[in-house]
Amino acid sequence: MTNEILDYNVLIMKVDLHNHSYYSDGVFSPSEVVGLANEAGCDLFSLTDHDTTAGVAEAQIEADKLGVKLLNGVEISAFWRNMTIHIVGLGIDLNNDKLQEGLAHNQQLREDRAEKIALGLWRSGIKDALEKTQKLSKTSMLTRTHFAQMLIKEGYCKDMKSVFRRYLTGKKPGGVRVEWKNIDKVVDWIHAAGGKAVIAHPFRYRMTQTKIKNMLIDFKEVLGDGIEVVTATSTDEEITLSNQWAKEYKLLSSCGSDYHGWPNQRIQIGCLRDLPNLDNAIWRYLPCRT
Ligand code: AMP
Ligand code: MN
Ligand code: MN
Ligand code: MN
């Protein structure tokens, strides 16, 4: 196994650097997700589960088998001005203590939140929410998506969108505020592990464009590295804008589908528009196992 900086050929590769398995809120196992990436013709791929790298070892075994290049990844929940945002870490050393201590901290916050969500739901008459939700998770990781699935299964709501709106946000019964670490800390964890820190899906935060730009300025200030310019749901306008911002704020460009494997989501692995400026592609600046 050698470490080499990917060469220019990578510019014609199919790349997807944001995906989930059932180690967080995805449907499939890490090896199934890598299998799908391979079928889709992905050359370079990253599994980026929420606040855990537990699925990466399995993904690596499958990637080695199929000849898919895998970048170690994670999607970390963070706070910017008291708002939750997601920072993708790419090319990380999985054995780095600082990163793993950070992830363990977030996992603890998730456990505490799960109990509070269950309590909130209990107060509104929904019994045994924690037990029922745990049954739906293949690992100890509980995301709000698991609670959403449980509420749909129990007939409280008919789809994801309404269940989040009616039960799992703001002042709703299962709406619980989590105080994640600020972006500077999260960027530090990723850098300690030798990785690059990327703002995930910049247009999904209910922020005005001015606010997104302020977030990017602060992210650069704390030495953040990149921004997702292309995600599966990006519009042409969003791609143009985020590409412009990458240039303006000197951030590298990443692309990832945010695939979860949910049947009602029409997102497919590796089905992404090209980055407008491939010279700025983040994978050109990341060492990759070959
Ligand atoms: P968590 O990190 O546990 O708070 O869960 C956040 C995850 O829930 C996100 O990564 C999405 O996958 C999912 N999610 C959040 N809001 C919605 C929504 N309105 N509809 C569907 N899924 C959502
Ligand atoms: Mn998710
Ligand atoms: Mn996200
Ligand atoms: Mn994601």
PDB file of C-alpha atoms and ligand atoms in Angstrom:
ATOM      1  CA  MET A   1       0.000   0.000   0.000  1.00  0.00           C
ATOM      2  CA  THR A   2       1.538   3.313  -0.994  1.00  0.00           C
ATOM      3  CA  ASN A   3       0.546   6.886  -0.444  1.00  0.00           C
ATOM      4  CA  GLU A   4       0.595   9.054  -3.496  1.00  0.00           C
ATOM      5  CA  ILE A   5      -0.929  12.334  -4.509  1.00  0.00           C
ATOM      6  CA  LEU A   6      -3.440  11.598  -7.232  1.00  0.00           C
ATOM      7  CA  ASP A   7      -2.234  12.696 -10.634  1.00  0.00           C
ATOM      8  CA  TYR A   8      -3.970  14.730 -13.288  1.00  0.00           C
ATOM      9  CA  ASN A   9      -5.779  11.691 -14.745  1.00  0.00           C
ATOM     10  CA  VAL A  10      -8.108  11.998 -11.832  1.00  0.00           C
ATOM     11  CA  LEU A  11      -9.811  14.848 -13.641  1.00  0.00           C
ATOM     12  CA  ILE A  12     -11.639  12.403 -15.877  1.00  0.00           C
ATOM     13  CA  MET A  13     -12.657  10.158 -13.014  1.00  0.00           C
ATOM     14  CA  LYS A  14     -16.126   9.781 -11.546  1.00  0.00           C
ATOM     15  CA  VAL A  15     -16.006  11.005  -7.982  1.00  0.00           C
ATOM     16  CA  ASP A  16     -18.525  10.905  -5.096  1.00  0.00           C
ATOM     17  CA  LEU A  17     -17.240  12.077  -1.713  1.00  0.00           C
ATOM     18  CA  HIS A  18     -20.377  12.170   0.444  1.00  0.00           C
ATOM     19  CA  ASN A  19     -22.332   8.985   1.217  1.00  0.00           C
ATOM     20  CA  HIS A  20     -23.982   7.187   4.125  1.00  0.00           C
ATOM     21  CA  SER A  21     -24.278   3.584   5.289  1.00  0.00           C
ATOM     22  CA  TYR A  22     -26.280   2.039   8.134  1.00  0.00           C
ATOM     23  CA  TYR A  23     -23.472   3.039  10.500  1.00  0.00           C
ATOM     24  CA  SER A  24     -25.397   6.334  10.527  1.00  0.00           C
ATOM     25  CA  ASP A  25     -28.706   6.981   8.762  1.00  0.00           C
ATOM     26  CA  GLY A  26     -28.147   5.196   5.467  1.00  0.00           C
ATOM     27  CA  VAL A  27     -30.017   2.044   4.468  1.00  0.00           C
ATOM     28  CA  PHE A  28     -27.185  -0.177   3.225  1.00  0.00           C
ATOM     29  CA  SER A  29     -24.027  -1.692   4.707  1.00  0.00           C
ATOM     30  CA  PRO A  30     -20.657  -0.081   3.882  1.00  0.00           C
ATOM     31  CA  SER A  31     -19.785  -2.918   1.487  1.00  0.00           C
ATOM     32  CA  GLU A  32     -23.160  -2.631  -0.253  1.00  0.00           C
ATOM     33  CA  VAL A  33     -22.655   1.118  -0.648  1.00  0.00           C
ATOM     34  CA  VAL A  34     -19.175   0.595  -2.129  1.00  0.00           C
ATOM     35  CA  GLY A  35     -20.678  -2.071  -4.409  1.00  0.00           C
ATOM     36  CA  LEU A  36     -23.246   0.441  -5.666  1.00  0.00           C
ATOM     37  CA  ALA A  37     -20.505   3.020  -6.197  1.00  0.00           C
ATOM     38  CA  ASN A  38     -18.562   0.488  -8.244  1.00  0.00           C
ATOM     39  CA  GLU A  39     -21.625  -0.375 -10.341  1.00  0.00           C
ATOM     40  CA  ALA A  40     -22.177   3.336 -10.952  1.00  0.00           C
ATOM     41  CA  GLY A  41     -18.619   3.561 -12.285  1.00  0.00           C
ATOM     42  CA  CYS A  42     -17.149   5.590  -9.418  1.00  0.00           C
ATOM     43  CA  ASP A  43     -13.364   5.641  -9.365  1.00  0.00           C
ATOM     44  CA  LEU A  44     -12.973   7.681  -6.212  1.00  0.00           C
ATOM     45  CA  PHE A  45     -15.402   7.392  -3.356  1.00  0.00           C
ATOM     46  CA  SER A  46     -15.879   8.317   0.278  1.00  0.00           C
ATOM     47  CA  LEU A  47     -18.147   6.942   2.990  1.00  0.00           C
ATOM     48  CA  THR A  48     -19.026   9.860   5.256  1.00  0.00           C
ATOM     49  CA  ASP A  49     -21.301   8.664   8.030  1.00  0.00           C
ATOM     50  CA  HIS A  50     -22.579  11.124  10.634  1.00  0.00           C
ATOM     51  CA  ASP A  51     -20.122  11.472  13.532  1.00  0.00           C
ATOM     52  CA  THR A  52     -18.564   8.015  13.118  1.00  0.00           C
ATOM     53  CA  THR A  53     -15.903   6.256  11.085  1.00  0.00           C
ATOM     54  CA  ALA A  54     -17.022   2.804  12.260  1.00  0.00           C
ATOM     55  CA  GLY A  55     -18.090   1.707   8.770  1.00  0.00           C
ATOM     56  CA  VAL A  56     -14.934   2.702   6.919  1.00  0.00           C
ATOM     57  CA  ALA A  57     -12.921  -0.482   7.598  1.00  0.00           C
ATOM     58  CA  GLU A  58     -15.622  -2.615   5.974  1.00  0.00           C
ATOM     59  CA  ALA A  59     -15.871  -0.148   3.082  1.00  0.00           C
ATOM     60  CA  GLN A  60     -12.095  -0.352   2.586  1.00  0.00           C
ATOM     61  CA  ILE A  61     -12.146  -4.152   2.297  1.00  0.00           C
ATOM     62  CA  GLU A  62     -14.833  -3.988  -0.396  1.00  0.00           C
ATOM     63  CA  ALA A  63     -13.112  -1.086  -2.170  1.00  0.00           C
ATOM     64  CA  ASP A  64      -9.838  -3.058  -2.303  1.00  0.00           C
ATOM     65  CA  LYS A  65     -11.722  -6.043  -3.712  1.00  0.00           C
ATOM     66  CA  LEU A  66     -13.407  -4.000  -6.441  1.00  0.00           C
ATOM     67  CA  GLY A  67     -10.557  -1.625  -7.228  1.00  0.00           C
ATOM     68  CA  VAL A  68     -12.423   1.493  -6.115  1.00  0.00           C
ATOM     69  CA  LYS A  69     -10.222   4.199  -4.577  1.00  0.00           C
ATOM     70  CA  LEU A  70     -11.552   5.100  -1.157  1.00  0.00           C
ATOM     71  CA  LEU A  71     -10.881   8.289   0.769  1.00  0.00           C
ATOM     72  CA  ASN A  72     -11.498   7.898   4.493  1.00  0.00           C
ATOM     73  CA  GLY A  73     -14.359  10.178   5.432  1.00  0.00           C
ATOM     74  CA  VAL A  74     -16.827  11.382   8.035  1.00  0.00           C
ATOM     75  CA  GLU A  75     -19.586  14.018   8.272  1.00  0.00           C
ATOM     76  CA  ILE A  76     -19.331  15.896  11.553  1.00  0.00           C
ATOM     77  CA  SER A  77     -22.113  17.937  13.144  1.00  0.00           C
ATOM     78  CA  ALA A  78     -20.879  21.390  14.176  1.00  0.00           C
ATOM     79  CA  PHE A  79     -22.100  24.790  15.345  1.00  0.00           C
ATOM     80  CA  TRP A  80     -21.721  28.026  13.444  1.00  0.00           C
ATOM     81  CA  ARG A  81     -23.339  30.987  15.222  1.00  0.00           C
ATOM     82  CA  ASN A  82     -25.482  28.525  17.196  1.00  0.00           C
ATOM     83  CA  MET A  83     -26.759  26.865  14.038  1.00  0.00           C
ATOM     84  CA  THR A  84     -26.088  23.224  13.223  1.00  0.00           C
ATOM     85  CA  ILE A  85     -24.036  22.731  10.099  1.00  0.00           C
ATOM     86  CA  HIS A  86     -22.217  19.697   8.697  1.00  0.00           C
ATOM     87  CA  ILE A  87     -18.497  19.499   8.011  1.00  0.00           C
ATOM     88  CA  VAL A  88     -17.195  16.622   5.901  1.00  0.00           C
ATOM     89  CA  GLY A  89     -13.699  15.393   6.786  1.00  0.00           C
ATOM     90  CA  LEU A  90     -11.825  13.728   3.903  1.00  0.00           C
ATOM     91  CA  GLY A  91      -8.546  11.839   3.843  1.00  0.00           C
ATOM     92  CA  ILE A  92      -8.509  11.388   7.613  1.00  0.00           C
ATOM     93  CA  ASP A  93      -6.373   9.011   9.653  1.00  0.00           C
ATOM     94  CA  LEU A  94      -8.977   6.820  11.354  1.00  0.00           C
ATOM     95  CA  ASN A  95      -6.683   6.097  14.295  1.00  0.00           C
ATOM     96  CA  ASN A  96      -6.101   9.701  15.278  1.00  0.00           C
ATOM     97  CA  ASP A  97      -6.950  10.167  18.976  1.00  0.00           C
ATOM     98  CA  LYS A  98      -8.035  13.786  18.723  1.00  0.00           C
ATOM     99  CA  LEU A  99     -10.484  13.038  15.918  1.00  0.00           C
ATOM    100  CA  GLN A 100     -11.851   9.925  17.613  1.00  0.00           C
ATOM    101  CA  GLU A 101     -12.257  11.774  20.938  1.00  0.00           C
ATOM    102  CA  GLY A 102     -14.202  14.460  19.069  1.00  0.00           C
ATOM    103  CA  LEU A 103     -16.409  11.873  17.394  1.00  0.00           C
ATOM    104  CA  ALA A 104     -16.951  10.113  20.743  1.00  0.00           C
ATOM    105  CA  HIS A 105     -18.073  13.461  22.172  1.00  0.00           C
ATOM    106  CA  ASN A 106     -20.611  13.890  19.366  1.00  0.00           C
ATOM    107  CA  GLN A 107     -21.806  10.299  19.811  1.00  0.00           C
ATOM    108  CA  GLN A 108     -22.438  11.048  23.497  1.00  0.00           C
ATOM    109  CA  LEU A 109     -24.400  14.179  22.550  1.00  0.00           C
ATOM    110  CA  ARG A 110     -26.473  11.981  20.226  1.00  0.00           C
ATOM    111  CA  GLU A 111     -27.170   9.440  22.983  1.00  0.00           C
ATOM    112  CA  ASP A 112     -28.271  12.189  25.369  1.00  0.00           C
ATOM    113  CA  ARG A 113     -30.399  13.752  22.638  1.00  0.00           C
ATOM    114  CA  ALA A 114     -32.084  10.418  21.835  1.00  0.00           C
ATOM    115  CA  GLU A 115     -33.278  10.159  25.456  1.00  0.00           C
ATOM    116  CA  LYS A 116     -34.571  13.716  25.370  1.00  0.00           C
ATOM    117  CA  ILE A 117     -36.355  13.159  22.057  1.00  0.00           C
ATOM    118  CA  ALA A 118     -38.002  10.044  23.518  1.00  0.00           C
ATOM    119  CA  LEU A 119     -39.049  12.004  26.611  1.00  0.00           C
ATOM    120  CA  GLY A 120     -40.542  14.755  24.461  1.00  0.00           C
ATOM    121  CA  LEU A 121     -42.454  12.217  22.401  1.00  0.00           C
ATOM    122  CA  TRP A 122     -43.633  10.450  25.579  1.00  0.00           C
ATOM    123  CA  ARG A 123     -45.048  13.757  26.835  1.00  0.00           C
ATOM    124  CA  SER A 124     -47.094  13.980  23.666  1.00  0.00           C
ATOM    125  CA  GLY A 125     -48.420  10.466  24.180  1.00  0.00           C
ATOM    126  CA  ILE A 126     -45.953   8.399  22.126  1.00  0.00           C
ATOM    127  CA  LYS A 127     -44.751   5.547  24.345  1.00  0.00           C
ATOM    128  CA  ASP A 128     -41.493   3.528  24.189  1.00  0.00           C
ATOM    129  CA  ALA A 129     -40.040   5.728  21.477  1.00  0.00           C
ATOM    130  CA  LEU A 130     -36.425   4.980  22.415  1.00  0.00           C
ATOM    131  CA  GLU A 131     -36.842   1.195  22.436  1.00  0.00           C
ATOM    132  CA  LYS A 132     -38.829   1.189  19.207  1.00  0.00           C
ATOM    133  CA  THR A 133     -36.300   3.462  17.507  1.00  0.00           C
ATOM    134  CA  GLN A 134     -33.309   1.430  18.657  1.00  0.00           C
ATOM    135  CA  LYS A 135     -34.846  -1.638  17.009  1.00  0.00           C
ATOM    136  CA  LEU A 136     -34.664   0.171  13.669  1.00  0.00           C
ATOM    137  CA  SER A 137     -30.943   0.924  13.938  1.00  0.00           C
ATOM    138  CA  LYS A 138     -28.342  -1.673  12.987  1.00  0.00           C
ATOM    139  CA  THR A 139     -25.771   0.017  15.264  1.00  0.00           C
ATOM    140  CA  SER A 140     -25.853   2.039  18.477  1.00  0.00           C
ATOM    141  CA  MET A 141     -25.913   5.272  16.449  1.00  0.00           C
ATOM    142  CA  LEU A 142     -29.289   7.026  16.633  1.00  0.00           C
ATOM    143  CA  THR A 143     -30.043   9.850  14.238  1.00  0.00           C
ATOM    144  CA  ARG A 144     -33.237  11.819  13.899  1.00  0.00           C
ATOM    145  CA  THR A 145     -33.835   9.817  10.720  1.00  0.00           C
ATOM    146  CA  HIS A 146     -34.272   6.698  12.892  1.00  0.00           C
ATOM    147  CA  PHE A 147     -36.893   8.478  15.010  1.00  0.00           C
ATOM    148  CA  ALA A 148     -38.557   9.660  11.809  1.00  0.00           C
ATOM    149  CA  GLN A 149     -38.716   6.099  10.477  1.00  0.00           C
ATOM    150  CA  MET A 150     -40.178   4.878  13.747  1.00  0.00           C
ATOM    151  CA  LEU A 151     -42.881   7.571  13.744  1.00  0.00           C
ATOM    152  CA  ILE A 152     -43.809   6.727  10.150  1.00  0.00           C
ATOM    153  CA  LYS A 153     -43.864   3.002  10.920  1.00  0.00           C
ATOM    154  CA  GLU A 154     -46.131   3.610  13.922  1.00  0.00           C
ATOM    155  CA  GLY A 155     -48.478   5.613  11.712  1.00  0.00           C
ATOM    156  CA  TYR A 156     -47.970   9.075  13.217  1.00  0.00           C
ATOM    157  CA  CYS A 157     -46.919  10.578   9.891  1.00  0.00           C
ATOM    158  CA  LYS A 158     -46.820   9.474   6.289  1.00  0.00           C
ATOM    159  CA  ASP A 159     -43.508  10.831   5.028  1.00  0.00           C
ATOM    160  CA  MET A 160     -40.082  12.090   6.091  1.00  0.00           C
ATOM    161  CA  LYS A 161     -40.762  15.716   5.332  1.00  0.00           C
ATOM    162  CA  SER A 162     -43.870  15.965   7.490  1.00  0.00           C
ATOM    163  CA  VAL A 163     -42.424  13.889  10.328  1.00  0.00           C
ATOM    164  CA  PHE A 164     -39.426  16.214  10.677  1.00  0.00           C
ATOM    165  CA  ARG A 165     -41.684  19.259  10.536  1.00  0.00           C
ATOM    166  CA  ARG A 166     -44.297  17.961  12.968  1.00  0.00           C
ATOM    167  CA  TYR A 167     -42.143  16.077  15.466  1.00  0.00           C
ATOM    168  CA  LEU A 168     -38.400  16.510  15.215  1.00  0.00           C
ATOM    169  CA  THR A 169     -37.569  20.193  14.850  1.00  0.00           C
ATOM    170  CA  GLY A 170     -37.805  23.444  16.817  1.00  0.00           C
ATOM    171  CA  LYS A 171     -40.396  23.452  19.575  1.00  0.00           C
ATOM    172  CA  LYS A 172     -42.120  20.294  18.375  1.00  0.00           C
ATOM    173  CA  PRO A 173     -42.424  17.298  20.792  1.00  0.00           C
ATOM    174  CA  GLY A 174     -39.144  15.685  19.719  1.00  0.00           C
ATOM    175  CA  GLY A 175     -37.304  18.906  18.879  1.00  0.00           C
ATOM    176  CA  VAL A 176     -34.133  18.961  20.982  1.00  0.00           C
ATOM    177  CA  ARG A 177     -31.351  21.506  20.714  1.00  0.00           C
ATOM    178  CA  VAL A 178     -27.885  19.970  20.619  1.00  0.00           C
ATOM    179  CA  GLU A 179     -24.874  22.115  21.403  1.00  0.00           C
ATOM    180  CA  TRP A 180     -22.331  20.768  18.956  1.00  0.00           C
ATOM    181  CA  LYS A 181     -18.736  22.064  19.071  1.00  0.00           C
ATOM    182  CA  ASN A 182     -17.987  25.197  17.086  1.00  0.00           C
ATOM    183  CA  ILE A 183     -16.514  24.927  13.597  1.00  0.00           C
ATOM    184  CA  ASP A 184     -12.978  25.822  14.736  1.00  0.00           C
ATOM    185  CA  LYS A 185     -12.837  22.750  17.000  1.00  0.00           C
ATOM    186  CA  VAL A 186     -14.247  20.435  14.353  1.00  0.00           C
ATOM    187  CA  VAL A 187     -11.780  21.707  11.739  1.00  0.00           C
ATOM    188  CA  ASP A 188      -9.005  21.085  14.301  1.00  0.00           C
ATOM    189  CA  TRP A 189     -10.104  17.463  14.803  1.00  0.00           C
ATOM    190  CA  ILE A 190     -10.032  16.861  11.049  1.00  0.00           C
ATOM    191  CA  HIS A 191      -6.651  18.559  10.614  1.00  0.00           C
ATOM    192  CA  ALA A 192      -5.179  16.640  13.561  1.00  0.00           C
ATOM    193  CA  ALA A 193      -6.081  13.497  11.609  1.00  0.00           C
ATOM    194  CA  GLY A 194      -4.379  14.853   8.483  1.00  0.00           C
ATOM    195  CA  GLY A 195      -7.643  15.433   6.606  1.00  0.00           C
ATOM    196  CA  LYS A 196      -9.332  18.264   4.777  1.00  0.00           C
ATOM    197  CA  ALA A 197     -12.456  19.962   6.168  1.00  0.00           C
ATOM    198  CA  VAL A 198     -15.321  20.710   3.785  1.00  0.00           C
ATOM    199  CA  ILE A 199     -18.603  22.587   4.315  1.00  0.00           C
ATOM    200  CA  ALA A 200     -21.321  20.106   3.319  1.00  0.00           C
ATOM    201  CA  HIS A 201     -24.349  21.051   1.180  1.00  0.00           C
ATOM    202  CA  PRO A 202     -24.100  24.857   1.683  1.00  0.00           C
ATOM    203  CA  PHE A 203     -27.612  25.501   0.372  1.00  0.00           C
ATOM    204  CA  ARG A 204     -29.392  23.208   2.808  1.00  0.00           C
ATOM    205  CA  TYR A 205     -29.173  25.344   5.948  1.00  0.00           C
ATOM    206  CA  ARG A 206     -32.095  27.755   5.668  1.00  0.00           C
ATOM    207  CA  MET A 207     -29.634  30.615   5.351  1.00  0.00           C
ATOM    208  CA  THR A 208     -29.721  33.619   3.056  1.00  0.00           C
ATOM    209  CA  GLN A 209     -26.871  33.899   0.555  1.00  0.00           C
ATOM    210  CA  THR A 210     -25.335  36.639   2.696  1.00  0.00           C
ATOM    211  CA  LYS A 211     -25.361  34.309   5.677  1.00  0.00           C
ATOM    212  CA  ILE A 212     -23.834  31.440   3.673  1.00  0.00           C
ATOM    213  CA  LYS A 213     -21.053  33.789   2.583  1.00  0.00           C
ATOM    214  CA  ASN A 214     -20.432  34.852   6.183  1.00  0.00           C
ATOM    215  CA  MET A 215     -20.250  31.195   7.157  1.00  0.00           C
ATOM    216  CA  LEU A 216     -17.666  30.577   4.414  1.00  0.00           C
ATOM    217  CA  ILE A 217     -15.610  33.579   5.525  1.00  0.00           C
ATOM    218  CA  ASP A 218     -15.605  32.314   9.135  1.00  0.00           C
ATOM    219  CA  PHE A 219     -14.841  28.776   7.920  1.00  0.00           C
ATOM    220  CA  LYS A 220     -11.803  30.029   5.999  1.00  0.00           C
ATOM    221  CA  GLU A 221     -10.767  32.067   9.045  1.00  0.00           C
ATOM    222  CA  VAL A 222     -10.584  28.849  11.123  1.00  0.00           C
ATOM    223  CA  LEU A 223      -8.560  27.258   8.293  1.00  0.00           C
ATOM    224  CA  GLY A 224     -11.361  25.208   6.745  1.00  0.00           C
ATOM    225  CA  ASP A 225     -10.328  23.796   3.368  1.00  0.00           C
ATOM    226  CA  GLY A 226     -13.264  23.331   1.052  1.00  0.00           C
ATOM    227  CA  ILE A 227     -16.903  23.553   0.078  1.00  0.00           C
ATOM    228  CA  GLU A 228     -19.236  21.104  -1.646  1.00  0.00           C
ATOM    229  CA  VAL A 229     -19.818  22.790  -4.975  1.00  0.00           C
ATOM    230  CA  VAL A 230     -21.844  19.919  -6.442  1.00  0.00           C
ATOM    231  CA  THR A 231     -24.317  17.733  -4.542  1.00  0.00           C
ATOM    232  CA  ALA A 232     -27.060  15.526  -5.971  1.00  0.00           C
ATOM    233  CA  THR A 233     -29.740  18.179  -5.488  1.00  0.00           C
ATOM    234  CA  SER A 234     -27.721  21.192  -6.691  1.00  0.00           C
ATOM    235  CA  THR A 235     -29.354  23.520  -9.210  1.00  0.00           C
ATOM    236  CA  ASP A 236     -27.282  25.136 -11.970  1.00  0.00           C
ATOM    237  CA  GLU A 237     -27.485  28.429 -10.119  1.00  0.00           C
ATOM    238  CA  GLU A 238     -26.236  26.849  -6.876  1.00  0.00           C
ATOM    239  CA  ILE A 239     -23.290  25.242  -8.658  1.00  0.00           C
ATOM    240  CA  THR A 240     -22.351  28.528 -10.314  1.00  0.00           C
ATOM    241  CA  LEU A 241     -22.633  30.428  -7.044  1.00  0.00           C
ATOM    242  CA  SER A 242     -20.731  27.978  -4.870  1.00  0.00           C
ATOM    243  CA  ASN A 243     -18.014  27.671  -7.511  1.00  0.00           C
ATOM    244  CA  GLN A 244     -17.713  31.458  -7.434  1.00  0.00           C
ATOM    245  CA  TRP A 245     -17.521  31.439  -3.640  1.00  0.00           C
ATOM    246  CA  ALA A 246     -14.877  28.694  -3.664  1.00  0.00           C
ATOM    247  CA  LYS A 247     -12.763  31.003  -5.794  1.00  0.00           C
ATOM    248  CA  GLU A 248     -13.546  34.135  -3.820  1.00  0.00           C
ATOM    249  CA  TYR A 249     -12.803  32.612  -0.410  1.00  0.00           C
ATOM    250  CA  LYS A 250      -9.966  30.373  -1.582  1.00  0.00           C
ATOM    251  CA  LEU A 251     -11.692  27.120  -0.748  1.00  0.00           C
ATOM    252  CA  LEU A 252     -11.215  23.830  -2.607  1.00  0.00           C
ATOM    253  CA  SER A 253     -14.197  22.298  -4.426  1.00  0.00           C
ATOM    254  CA  SER A 254     -15.725  18.973  -3.476  1.00  0.00           C
ATOM    255  CA  CYS A 255     -18.614  16.931  -4.847  1.00  0.00           C
ATOM    256  CA  GLY A 256     -20.793  14.334  -3.185  1.00  0.00           C
ATOM    257  CA  SER A 257     -24.303  12.988  -3.586  1.00  0.00           C
ATOM    258  CA  ASP A 258     -25.230  12.668   0.125  1.00  0.00           C
ATOM    259  CA  TYR A 259     -26.622   9.267  -0.802  1.00  0.00           C
ATOM    260  CA  HIS A 260     -28.577   7.518   1.987  1.00  0.00           C
ATOM    261  CA  GLY A 261     -30.311   4.773  -0.004  1.00  0.00           C
ATOM    262  CA  TRP A 262     -33.778   5.817   1.112  1.00  0.00           C
ATOM    263  CA  PRO A 263     -36.289   4.502  -1.446  1.00  0.00           C
ATOM    264  CA  ASN A 264     -38.219   7.783  -1.650  1.00  0.00           C
ATOM    265  CA  GLN A 265     -35.050   9.742  -2.361  1.00  0.00           C
ATOM    266  CA  ARG A 266     -34.230   9.746  -6.042  1.00  0.00           C
ATOM    267  CA  ILE A 267     -30.551  10.349  -5.356  1.00  0.00           C
ATOM    268  CA  GLN A 268     -28.121   7.853  -6.893  1.00  0.00           C
ATOM    269  CA  ILE A 269     -24.473   7.317  -6.073  1.00  0.00           C
ATOM    270  CA  GLY A 270     -22.083   8.937  -8.513  1.00  0.00           C
ATOM    271  CA  CYS A 271     -24.768  10.787 -10.482  1.00  0.00           C
ATOM    272  CA  LEU A 272     -23.379  14.287 -10.219  1.00  0.00           C
ATOM    273  CA  ARG A 273     -22.815  17.194 -12.498  1.00  0.00           C
ATOM    274  CA  ASP A 274     -19.128  17.940 -13.241  1.00  0.00           C
ATOM    275  CA  LEU A 275     -17.303  20.451 -11.098  1.00  0.00           C
ATOM    276  CA  PRO A 276     -17.040  23.662 -13.111  1.00  0.00           C
ATOM    277  CA  ASN A 277     -13.401  24.134 -12.150  1.00  0.00           C
ATOM    278  CA  LEU A 278     -11.579  20.804 -11.958  1.00  0.00           C
ATOM    279  CA  ASP A 279      -8.231  22.460 -11.238  1.00  0.00           C
ATOM    280  CA  ASN A 280      -9.666  23.347  -7.845  1.00  0.00           C
ATOM    281  CA  ALA A 281     -10.947  19.810  -7.103  1.00  0.00           C
ATOM    282  CA  ILE A 282     -10.159  18.828  -3.510  1.00  0.00           C
ATOM    283  CA  TRP A 283      -9.025  15.314  -4.448  1.00  0.00           C
ATOM    284  CA  ARG A 284      -6.089  16.786  -6.301  1.00  0.00           C
ATOM    285  CA  TYR A 285      -4.803  17.937  -2.915  1.00  0.00           C
ATOM    286  CA  LEU A 286      -5.405  14.721  -0.996  1.00  0.00           C
ATOM    287  CA  PRO A 287      -3.162  11.711  -0.685  1.00  0.00           C
ATOM    288  CA  CYS A 288      -4.989   8.556  -1.693  1.00  0.00           C
ATOM    289  CA  ARG A 289      -4.274   4.893  -0.924  1.00  0.00           C
ATOM    290  CA  THR A 290      -3.642   2.932  -4.077  1.00  0.00           C
TER     291      THR A 290
HETATM  292  P1  AMP B   1     -29.268  14.254  12.895  1.00  0.00           P
HETATM  293  O1  AMP B   1     -27.847  14.462  12.431  1.00  0.00           O
HETATM  294  O2  AMP B   1     -29.436  13.017  13.712  1.00  0.00           O
HETATM  295  O3  AMP B   1     -29.865  15.475  13.524  1.00  0.00           O
HETATM  296  O4  AMP B   1     -30.119  13.960  11.620  1.00  0.00           O
HETATM  297  C1  AMP B   1     -29.978  14.780  10.549  1.00  0.00           C
HETATM  298  C2  AMP B   1     -30.286  13.959   9.320  1.00  0.00           C
HETATM  299  O5  AMP B   1     -31.682  13.874   9.179  1.00  0.00           O
HETATM  300  C3  AMP B   1     -29.785  14.681   8.079  1.00  0.00           C
HETATM  301  O6  AMP B   1     -28.488  14.279   7.763  1.00  0.00           O
HETATM  302  C4  AMP B   1     -30.746  14.197   7.040  1.00  0.00           C
HETATM  303  O7  AMP B   1     -30.304  12.969   6.547  1.00  0.00           O
HETATM  304  C5  AMP B   1     -32.028  13.986   7.819  1.00  0.00           C
HETATM  305  N1  AMP B   1     -32.974  15.107   7.737  1.00  0.00           N
HETATM  306  C6  AMP B   1     -32.918  16.290   8.371  1.00  0.00           C
HETATM  307  N2  AMP B   1     -33.982  17.068   8.068  1.00  0.00           N
HETATM  308  C7  AMP B   1     -34.740  16.338   7.216  1.00  0.00           C
HETATM  309  C8  AMP B   1     -35.972  16.560   6.532  1.00  0.00           C
HETATM  310  N3  AMP B   1     -36.663  17.701   6.673  1.00  0.00           N
HETATM  311  N4  AMP B   1     -36.440  15.578   5.746  1.00  0.00           N
HETATM  312  C9  AMP B   1     -35.765  14.425   5.601  1.00  0.00           C
HETATM  313  N5  AMP B   1     -34.592  14.159   6.215  1.00  0.00           N
HETATM  314  C10 AMP B   1     -34.083  15.104   7.003  1.00  0.00           C
HETATM  315 MN    MN B   2     -28.205  11.975   7.083  1.00  0.00          MN
HETATM  316 MN    MN B   3     -25.502  16.618   6.051  1.00  0.00          MN
HETATM  317 MN    MN B   4     -24.731  13.565   4.615  1.00  0.00          MN
END
